[in-house]
XYZ file of C-alpha atoms in Angstrom:
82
model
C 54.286 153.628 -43.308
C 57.630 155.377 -43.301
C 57.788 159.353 -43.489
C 59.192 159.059 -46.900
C 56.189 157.167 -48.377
C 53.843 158.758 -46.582
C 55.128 161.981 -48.300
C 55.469 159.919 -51.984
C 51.565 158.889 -51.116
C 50.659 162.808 -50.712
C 52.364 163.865 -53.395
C 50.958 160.776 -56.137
C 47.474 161.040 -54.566
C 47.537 157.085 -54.278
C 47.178 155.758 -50.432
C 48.668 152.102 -50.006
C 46.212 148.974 -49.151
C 47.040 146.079 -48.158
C 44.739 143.505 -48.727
C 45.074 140.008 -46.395
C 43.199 136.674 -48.193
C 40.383 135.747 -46.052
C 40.588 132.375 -44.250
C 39.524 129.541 -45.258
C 37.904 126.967 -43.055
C 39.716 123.440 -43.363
C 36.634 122.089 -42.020
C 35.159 122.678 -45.404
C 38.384 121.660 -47.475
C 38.282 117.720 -45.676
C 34.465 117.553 -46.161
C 35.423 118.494 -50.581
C 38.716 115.690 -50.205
C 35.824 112.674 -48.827
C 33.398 113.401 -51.179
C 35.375 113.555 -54.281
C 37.677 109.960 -52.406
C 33.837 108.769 -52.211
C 32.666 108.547 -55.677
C 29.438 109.963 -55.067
C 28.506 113.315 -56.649
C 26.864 115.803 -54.303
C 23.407 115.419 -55.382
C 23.385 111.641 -54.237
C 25.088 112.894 -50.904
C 22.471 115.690 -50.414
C 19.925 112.924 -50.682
C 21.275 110.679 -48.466
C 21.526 113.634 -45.772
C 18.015 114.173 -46.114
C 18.872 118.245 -47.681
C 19.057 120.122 -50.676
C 22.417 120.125 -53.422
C 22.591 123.860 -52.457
C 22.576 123.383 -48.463
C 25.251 120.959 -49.026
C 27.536 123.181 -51.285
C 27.134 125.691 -48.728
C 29.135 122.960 -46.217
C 31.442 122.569 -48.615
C 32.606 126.242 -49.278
C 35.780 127.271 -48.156
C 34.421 130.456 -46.817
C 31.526 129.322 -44.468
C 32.177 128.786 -41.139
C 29.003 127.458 -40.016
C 29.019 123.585 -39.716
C 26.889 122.016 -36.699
C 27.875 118.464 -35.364
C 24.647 117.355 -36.398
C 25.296 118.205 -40.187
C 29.074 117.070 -40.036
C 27.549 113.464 -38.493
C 24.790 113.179 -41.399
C 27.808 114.092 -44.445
C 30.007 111.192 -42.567
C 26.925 108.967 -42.614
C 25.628 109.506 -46.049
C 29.133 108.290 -47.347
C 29.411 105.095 -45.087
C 30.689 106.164 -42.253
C 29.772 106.566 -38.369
């Protein structure tokens, strides 16, 4: 911040944020793109992993960043894959 805003922030009372989007985990954004290329809504892919609709929304968030091998393997298997 230069001196000259610093001294417009003082005198307005305001202080300047700047806010960065949080990332989002591409992992999650390829798992969304098979499923919807698939056909199959989530529920039927939740079954066919052997979990619940809501543990399988939680792979599919943008924002998690938690994805095991083991549950990537089961989402590629429950739509046909290997």
């Amino acid at each position: 911040m230069t001196p000259e805003e610093e001294a417009e922030r003082d005198r307005e009372g305001y202080l300047l944020v700047y806010v960065e989007p949080h990332p989002v985990n591409p992992t999650s954004l390829e798992l969304r793109r098979a499923l919807k290329a698939s056909g199959l809504t989530a529920r039927e892919v939740a079954k066919r992993m052997g979990t619940t609709p809501s543990a399988l929304s939680r792979l599919l968030d943008p924002f998690y960043f938690g994805h095991s091998l083991e549950s990537l393997r089961r989402f590629a298997q429950a739509l046909g894959g290997e």
